[in-house]
Coordinates of C-alpha atoms in Angstrom, one line a residue:
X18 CA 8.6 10.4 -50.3
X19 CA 10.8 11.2 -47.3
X20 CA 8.5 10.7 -43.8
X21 CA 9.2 14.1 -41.7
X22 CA 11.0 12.8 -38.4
X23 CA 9.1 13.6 -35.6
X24 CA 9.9 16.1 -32.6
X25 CA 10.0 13.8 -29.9
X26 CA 9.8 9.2 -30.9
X27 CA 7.6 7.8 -28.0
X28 CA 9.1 4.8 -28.5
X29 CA 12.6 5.8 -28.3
X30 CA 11.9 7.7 -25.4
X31 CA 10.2 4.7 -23.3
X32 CA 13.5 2.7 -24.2
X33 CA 15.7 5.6 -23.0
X34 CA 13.7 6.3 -19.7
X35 CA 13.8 2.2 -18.9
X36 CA 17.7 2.9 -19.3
X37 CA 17.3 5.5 -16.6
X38 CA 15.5 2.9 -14.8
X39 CA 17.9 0.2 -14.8
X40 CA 20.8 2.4 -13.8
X41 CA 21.3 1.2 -10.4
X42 CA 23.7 3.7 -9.3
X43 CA 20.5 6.3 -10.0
X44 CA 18.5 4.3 -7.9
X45 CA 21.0 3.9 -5.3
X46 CA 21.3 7.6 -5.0
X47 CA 17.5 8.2 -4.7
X48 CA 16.7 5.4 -1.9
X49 CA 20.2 6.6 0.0
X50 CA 18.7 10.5 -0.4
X51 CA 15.2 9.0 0.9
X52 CA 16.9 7.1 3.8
X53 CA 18.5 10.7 5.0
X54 CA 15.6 12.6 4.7
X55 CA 13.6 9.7 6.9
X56 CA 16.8 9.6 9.9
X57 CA 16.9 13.3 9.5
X58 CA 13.2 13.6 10.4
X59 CA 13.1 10.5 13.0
X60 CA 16.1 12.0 15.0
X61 CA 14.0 15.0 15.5
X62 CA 11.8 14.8 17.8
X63 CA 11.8 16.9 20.9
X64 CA 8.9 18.7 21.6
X65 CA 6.4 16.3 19.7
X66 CA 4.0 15.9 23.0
X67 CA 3.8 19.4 23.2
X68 CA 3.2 19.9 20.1
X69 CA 0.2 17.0 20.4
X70 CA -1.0 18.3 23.6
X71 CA -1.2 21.9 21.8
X72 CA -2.9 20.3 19.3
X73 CA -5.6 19.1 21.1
X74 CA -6.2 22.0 22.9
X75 CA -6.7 23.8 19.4
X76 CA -10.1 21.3 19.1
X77 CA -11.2 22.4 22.6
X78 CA -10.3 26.2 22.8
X79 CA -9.4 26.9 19.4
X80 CA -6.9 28.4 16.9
X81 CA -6.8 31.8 17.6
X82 CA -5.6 33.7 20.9
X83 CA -6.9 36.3 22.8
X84 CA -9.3 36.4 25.6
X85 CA -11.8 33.5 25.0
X86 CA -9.0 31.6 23.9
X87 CA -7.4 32.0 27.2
X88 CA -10.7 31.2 29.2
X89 CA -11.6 28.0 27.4
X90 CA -7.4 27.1 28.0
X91 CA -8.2 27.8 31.7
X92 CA -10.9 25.4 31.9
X93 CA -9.3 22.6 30.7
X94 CA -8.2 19.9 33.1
X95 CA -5.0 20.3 34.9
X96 CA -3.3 17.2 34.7
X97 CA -1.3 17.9 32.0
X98 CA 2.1 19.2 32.7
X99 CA 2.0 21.5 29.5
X100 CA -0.9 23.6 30.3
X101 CA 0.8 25.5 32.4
X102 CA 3.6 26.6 29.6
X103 CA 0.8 26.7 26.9
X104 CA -0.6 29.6 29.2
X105 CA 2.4 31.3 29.8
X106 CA 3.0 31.2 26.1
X107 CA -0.3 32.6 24.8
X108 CA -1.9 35.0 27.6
X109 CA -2.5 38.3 26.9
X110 CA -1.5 37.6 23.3
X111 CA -1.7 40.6 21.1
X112 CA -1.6 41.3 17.1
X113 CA 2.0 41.9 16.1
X114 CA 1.4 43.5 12.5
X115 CA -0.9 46.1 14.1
X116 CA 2.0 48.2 15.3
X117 CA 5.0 46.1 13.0
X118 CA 6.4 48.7 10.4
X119 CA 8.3 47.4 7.9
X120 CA 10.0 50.8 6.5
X121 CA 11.7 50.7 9.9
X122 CA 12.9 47.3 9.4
X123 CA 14.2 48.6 6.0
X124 CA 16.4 51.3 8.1
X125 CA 17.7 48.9 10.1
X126 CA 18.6 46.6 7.4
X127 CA 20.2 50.1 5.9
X128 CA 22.1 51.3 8.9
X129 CA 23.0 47.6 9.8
X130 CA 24.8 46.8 6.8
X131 CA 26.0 50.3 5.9
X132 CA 24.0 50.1 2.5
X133 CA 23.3 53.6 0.4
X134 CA 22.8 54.6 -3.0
X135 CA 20.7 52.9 -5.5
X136 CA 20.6 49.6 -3.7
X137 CA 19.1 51.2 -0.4
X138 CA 16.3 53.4 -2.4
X139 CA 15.0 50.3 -4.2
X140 CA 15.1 48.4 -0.3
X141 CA 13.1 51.0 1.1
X142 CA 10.6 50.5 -1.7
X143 CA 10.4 47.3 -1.4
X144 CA 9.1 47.5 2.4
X145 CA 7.3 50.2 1.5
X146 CA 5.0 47.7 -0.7
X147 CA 5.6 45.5 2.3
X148 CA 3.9 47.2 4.3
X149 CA 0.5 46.9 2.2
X150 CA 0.9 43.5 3.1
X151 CA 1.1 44.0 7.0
X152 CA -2.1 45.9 7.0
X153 CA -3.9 43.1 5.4
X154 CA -2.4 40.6 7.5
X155 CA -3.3 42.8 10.1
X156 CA -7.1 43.0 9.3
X157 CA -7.2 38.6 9.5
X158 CA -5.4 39.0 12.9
X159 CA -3.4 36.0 11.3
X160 CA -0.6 36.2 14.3
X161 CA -2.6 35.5 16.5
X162 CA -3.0 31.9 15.0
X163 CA -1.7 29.7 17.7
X164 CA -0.1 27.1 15.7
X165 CA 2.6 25.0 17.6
X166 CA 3.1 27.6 20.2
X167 CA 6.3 27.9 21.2
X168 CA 7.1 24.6 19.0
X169 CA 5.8 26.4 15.9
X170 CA 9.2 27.6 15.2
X171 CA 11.4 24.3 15.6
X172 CA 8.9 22.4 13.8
X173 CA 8.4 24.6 10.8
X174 CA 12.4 25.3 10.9
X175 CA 12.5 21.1 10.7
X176 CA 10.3 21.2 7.8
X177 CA 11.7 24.3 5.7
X178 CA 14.9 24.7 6.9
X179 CA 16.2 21.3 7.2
X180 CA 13.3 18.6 5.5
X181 CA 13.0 21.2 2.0
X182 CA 16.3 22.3 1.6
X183 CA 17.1 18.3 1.4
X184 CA 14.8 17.3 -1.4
X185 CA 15.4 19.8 -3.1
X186 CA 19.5 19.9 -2.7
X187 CA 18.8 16.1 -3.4
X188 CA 16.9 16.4 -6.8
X189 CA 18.9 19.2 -8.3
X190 CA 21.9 17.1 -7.2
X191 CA 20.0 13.7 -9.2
X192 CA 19.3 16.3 -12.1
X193 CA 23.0 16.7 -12.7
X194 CA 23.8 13.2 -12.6
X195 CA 20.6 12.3 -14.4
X196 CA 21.4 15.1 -17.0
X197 CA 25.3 14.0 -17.6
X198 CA 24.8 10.1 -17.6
X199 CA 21.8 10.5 -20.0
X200 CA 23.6 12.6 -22.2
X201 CA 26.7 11.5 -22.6
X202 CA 25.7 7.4 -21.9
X203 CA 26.5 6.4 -25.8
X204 CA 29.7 7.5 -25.2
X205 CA 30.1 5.6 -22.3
X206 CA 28.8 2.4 -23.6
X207 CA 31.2 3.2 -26.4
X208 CA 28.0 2.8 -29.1
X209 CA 27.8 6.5 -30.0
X210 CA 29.1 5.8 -33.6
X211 CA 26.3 3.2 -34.2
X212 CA 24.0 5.5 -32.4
X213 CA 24.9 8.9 -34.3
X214 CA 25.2 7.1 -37.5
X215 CA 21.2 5.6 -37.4
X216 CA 18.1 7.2 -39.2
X217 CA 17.4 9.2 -35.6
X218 CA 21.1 10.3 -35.6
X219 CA 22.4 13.0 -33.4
X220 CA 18.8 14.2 -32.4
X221 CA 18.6 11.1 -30.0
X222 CA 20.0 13.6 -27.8
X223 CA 16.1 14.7 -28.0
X224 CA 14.4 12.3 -26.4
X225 CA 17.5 11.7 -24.1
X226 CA 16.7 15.1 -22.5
X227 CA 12.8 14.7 -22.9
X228 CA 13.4 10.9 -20.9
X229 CA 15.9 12.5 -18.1
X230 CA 14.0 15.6 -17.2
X231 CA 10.8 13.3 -16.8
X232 CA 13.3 10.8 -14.6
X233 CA 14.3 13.8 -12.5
X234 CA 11.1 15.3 -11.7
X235 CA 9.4 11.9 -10.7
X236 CA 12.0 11.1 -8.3
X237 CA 11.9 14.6 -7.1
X238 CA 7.9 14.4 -6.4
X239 CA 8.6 10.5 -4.8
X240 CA 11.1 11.9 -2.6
X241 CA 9.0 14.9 -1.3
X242 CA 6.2 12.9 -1.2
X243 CA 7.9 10.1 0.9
X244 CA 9.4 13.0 3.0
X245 CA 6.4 14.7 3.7
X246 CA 4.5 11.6 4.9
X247 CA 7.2 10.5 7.5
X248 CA 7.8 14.1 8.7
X249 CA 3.7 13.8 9.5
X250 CA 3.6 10.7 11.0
X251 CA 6.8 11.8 13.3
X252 CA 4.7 14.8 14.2
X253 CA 0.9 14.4 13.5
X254 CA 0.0 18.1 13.0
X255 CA -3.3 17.7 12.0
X256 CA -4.8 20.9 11.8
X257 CA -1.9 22.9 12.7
X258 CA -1.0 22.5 8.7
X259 CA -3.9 25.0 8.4
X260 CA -1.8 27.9 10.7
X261 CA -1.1 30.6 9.2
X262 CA 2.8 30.9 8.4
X263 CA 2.7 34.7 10.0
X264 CA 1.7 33.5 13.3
X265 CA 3.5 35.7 15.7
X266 CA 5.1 32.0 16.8
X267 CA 7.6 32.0 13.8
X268 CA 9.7 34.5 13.0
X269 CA 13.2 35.3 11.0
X270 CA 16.2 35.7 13.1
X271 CA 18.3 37.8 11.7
X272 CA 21.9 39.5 13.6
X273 CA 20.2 39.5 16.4
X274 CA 16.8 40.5 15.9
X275 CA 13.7 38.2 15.5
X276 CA 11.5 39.6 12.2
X277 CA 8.6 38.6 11.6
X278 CA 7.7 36.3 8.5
X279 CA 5.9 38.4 6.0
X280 CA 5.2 36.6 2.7
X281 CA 3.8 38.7 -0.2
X282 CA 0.2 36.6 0.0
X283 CA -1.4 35.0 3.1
X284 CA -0.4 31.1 3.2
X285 CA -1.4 28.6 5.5
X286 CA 1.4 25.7 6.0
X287 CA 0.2 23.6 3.8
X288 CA 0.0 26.0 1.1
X289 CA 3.0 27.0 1.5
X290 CA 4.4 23.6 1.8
X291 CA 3.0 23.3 -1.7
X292 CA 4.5 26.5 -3.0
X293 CA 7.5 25.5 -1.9
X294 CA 7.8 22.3 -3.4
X295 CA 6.5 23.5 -6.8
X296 CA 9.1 26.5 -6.6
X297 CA 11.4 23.5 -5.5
X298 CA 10.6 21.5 -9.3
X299 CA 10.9 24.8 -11.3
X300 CA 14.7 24.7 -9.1
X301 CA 15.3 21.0 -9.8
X302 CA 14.3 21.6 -13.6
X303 CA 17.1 24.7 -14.1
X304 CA 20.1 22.6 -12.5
X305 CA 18.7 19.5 -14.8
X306 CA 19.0 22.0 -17.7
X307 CA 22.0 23.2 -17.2
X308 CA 23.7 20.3 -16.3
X309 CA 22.3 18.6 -19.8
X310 CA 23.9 21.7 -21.4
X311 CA 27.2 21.0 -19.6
X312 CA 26.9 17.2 -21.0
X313 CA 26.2 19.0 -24.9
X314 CA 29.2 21.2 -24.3
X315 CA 31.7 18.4 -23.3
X316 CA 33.5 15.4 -24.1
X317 CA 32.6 13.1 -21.4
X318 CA 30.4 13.0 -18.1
X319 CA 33.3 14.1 -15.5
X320 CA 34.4 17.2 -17.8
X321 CA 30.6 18.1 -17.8
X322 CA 30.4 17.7 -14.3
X323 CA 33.2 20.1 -13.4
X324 CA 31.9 22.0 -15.9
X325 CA 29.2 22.4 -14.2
X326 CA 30.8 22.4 -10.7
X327 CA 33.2 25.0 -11.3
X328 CA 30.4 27.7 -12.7
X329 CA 27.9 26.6 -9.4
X330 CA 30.7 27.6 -7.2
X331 CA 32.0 30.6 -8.8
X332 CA 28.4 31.9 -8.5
X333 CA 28.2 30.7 -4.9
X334 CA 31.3 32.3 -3.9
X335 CA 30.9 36.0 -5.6
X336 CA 27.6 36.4 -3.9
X337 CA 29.4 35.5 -0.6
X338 CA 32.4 37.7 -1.0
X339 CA 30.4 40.5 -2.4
X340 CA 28.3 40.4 0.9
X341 CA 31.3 40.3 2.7
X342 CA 33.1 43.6 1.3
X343 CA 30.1 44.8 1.5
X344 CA 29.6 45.1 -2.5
X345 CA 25.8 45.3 -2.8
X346 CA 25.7 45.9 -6.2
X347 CA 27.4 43.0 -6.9
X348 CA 25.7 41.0 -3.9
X349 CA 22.3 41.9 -5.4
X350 CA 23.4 41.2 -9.3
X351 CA 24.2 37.7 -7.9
X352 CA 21.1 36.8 -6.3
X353 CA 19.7 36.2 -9.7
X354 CA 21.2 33.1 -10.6
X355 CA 20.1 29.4 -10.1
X356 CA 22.3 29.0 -7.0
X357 CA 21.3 31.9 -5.3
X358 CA 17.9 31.2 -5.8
X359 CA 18.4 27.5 -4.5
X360 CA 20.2 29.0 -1.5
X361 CA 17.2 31.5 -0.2
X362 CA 14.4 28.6 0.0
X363 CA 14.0 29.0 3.4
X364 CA 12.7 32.8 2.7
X365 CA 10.8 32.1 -0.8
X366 CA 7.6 34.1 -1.2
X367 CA 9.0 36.6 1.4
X368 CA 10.6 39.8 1.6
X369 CA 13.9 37.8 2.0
X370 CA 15.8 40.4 3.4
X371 CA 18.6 42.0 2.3
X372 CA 18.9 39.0 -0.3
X373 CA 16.2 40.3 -3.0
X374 CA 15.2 43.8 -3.7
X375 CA 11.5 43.2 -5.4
X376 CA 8.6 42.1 -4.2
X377 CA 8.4 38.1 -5.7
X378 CA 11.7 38.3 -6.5
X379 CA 12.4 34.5 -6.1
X380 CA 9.5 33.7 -8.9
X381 CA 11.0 36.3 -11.6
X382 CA 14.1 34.8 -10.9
X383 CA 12.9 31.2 -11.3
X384 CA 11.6 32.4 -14.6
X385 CA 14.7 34.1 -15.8
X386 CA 16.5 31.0 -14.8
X387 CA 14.2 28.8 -16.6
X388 CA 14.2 31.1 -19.8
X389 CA 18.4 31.4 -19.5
X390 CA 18.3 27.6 -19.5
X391 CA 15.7 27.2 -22.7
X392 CA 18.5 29.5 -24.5
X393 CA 21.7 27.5 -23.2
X394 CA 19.9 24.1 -24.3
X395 CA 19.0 25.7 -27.6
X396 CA 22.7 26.8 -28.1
X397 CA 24.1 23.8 -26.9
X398 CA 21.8 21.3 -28.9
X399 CA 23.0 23.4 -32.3
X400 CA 26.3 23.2 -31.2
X401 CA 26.2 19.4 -30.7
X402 CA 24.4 19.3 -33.8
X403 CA 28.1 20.4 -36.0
X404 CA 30.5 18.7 -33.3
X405 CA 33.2 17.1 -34.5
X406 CA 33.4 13.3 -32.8
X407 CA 36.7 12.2 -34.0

């Protein structure tokens, strides 16, 4: 009586994530990507005893602004050099998203970048449900959160813009290598007709994607998590994690004009911290896949990696040019691709401009991404299936 092979051999899967393990260029790659993000953190520090002093003043005075705020700032002792900026900075402070309307930020966008048809009637929508948004935000009085002050917007830009984008360009990076090593490592070793020709055969491949994916994602949460806790303990925000990311202190410079940052829910920073990162796995996760299906499709590692290369640029570079030449048909068609998506972190869970035209539009394309990947593997693991080795 034949036994039924199972879907996924936990023992064959330990063996192939120890090989993971003891491949020390991997590991070379994740404590060199750790080291960056740690100098790239360390190096920035301007601003942190303002951003302490604020910080203190937030247990004495409070979080939000407005007129007791500035009366219990006024009573606090003057010896400190940055009281004096903290009240220029935060008298008289008023709610921005009382009088903010996003339809007219929607014109602008329109008029700025010369859009019309289609693409500009589905933008004006889209602020148009924006604007449902502003009026709640407007009821918490949520810009009036005082955060950092006038450091809310370097910090936060050193934690999104520069900290993020790093992990995650990191890990997807690892993925890739991860995904095209693992694959394609019998070949390497030059074992792969031993391999192929054992009871488990061909659907190794299996657990070889099962044991890199896992790889991946843990060195993706060590890396954030290692990240994270350095950027803190350069900048001890305490409670300012708890401010509100549409504080009127942080905004979206855009040609010119300074937007406010609108996301399609309410998030604190260290919600959106969160979101971010677990936006940032779903990211790592695609790149993985489609680097593993890369590996299926080809001979050896480097073909899969220019593979792989080749289609990540082409994608990078239409959505450039098409925003160039003003193509927004084209510009918006490429926005929904694994690139793009990697590309607008910076703006996930936000209107994102003139880079998305639907509310959430990051999430659906996270999951298009994810379900475009499940296909590709499935294709490529048949394919690999029938290949011919000789």
């Amino acid at each position: 009586m034949k036994t039924k092979k199972k879907f996924i051999d936990k023992t064959l899967l330990g063996w192939e994530i120890k090989k993971l393990c003891e491949m020390p260029m991997l590991f070379l790659f994740i404590i060199l990507c750790i080291l960056f993000n740690v100098i790239l953190t360390a190096s920035d520090q301007y601003g942190a005893d303002y951003v302490s002093y604020v910080k203190e003043v937030r247990d004495a005075a409070g979080s939000r602004m407005g007129a007791e705020f500035d009366q219990r700032l006024l009573k606090l002792p003057d010896e400190d050099e940055h009281k004096s900026i903290l009240i220029e900075e935060t008298k008289g402070a008023k709610d921005l998203f009382e009088e903010y309307d996003a339809l007219m930020t929607a014109r602008r966008y329109l008029g700025a970048y010369h859009m019309t048809g289609w693409v500009a009637d589905v933008m004006e929508w889209k602020y148009q449900k924006q604007n449902q948004q502003v009026h709640r935000l407007a009821k918490q009085d949520v810009s009036m959160d005082v955060g950092a002050a006038g450091m809310t917007k370097p910090v936060l830009d050193s934690l999104f813009q520069k900290l993020c984008k790093s992990v995650i360009t990191e890990s997807w990076l690892l993925g890739i290598l991860t995904a095209l090593y693992i694959c394609g490592s019998e070949k390497i070793s030059r074992t792969w007709q031993t391999v192929y020709a054992s009871r488990r055969g061909r659907t190794l491949q299996k657990e070889k994607f099962a044991a890199g994916i896992l790889y991946t994602l843990g060195a993706y949460a060590v890396t954030a998590l290692i990240s994270c806790a350095v950027f803190e303990a350069v900048w001890h925000l305490g409670d300012i994690w708890n401010t509100n990311m549409s504080t009127q202190f942080y905004y979206i410079e855009v040609i010119g004009w300074k937007l406010p940052f609108v996301p399609w829910v309410s998030f604190t920073v260290c919600e959106y911290l969160g979101a971010t990162l677990g936006m940032g796995a779903v990211t790592v996760t695609v790149f993985y896949g489609l680097g593993y299906v890369a590996g299926l499709l080809t001979k050896n590692s480097f073909a899969g990696f220019l593979l792989i290369f080749v289609v990540l640029a082409l994608n990078f570079e239409i959505g450039i040019m098409a925003g160039n030449n003003a193509d927004w048909g084209l510009y918006e068609a490429a926005m929904w691709s694994p690139v793009m998506l990697w590309w607008m972190q910076p703006l996930w869970f936000s209107d994102m401009g003139i880079s998305a035209l639907l509310p959430w539009q990051e999430c659906i394309t996270a999951a298009g991404c994810l379900i475009g990947t499940v296909v590709l593997l499935v294709l490529g693991f048949r394919y690999f299936y029938r290949r011919d080795f000789a």
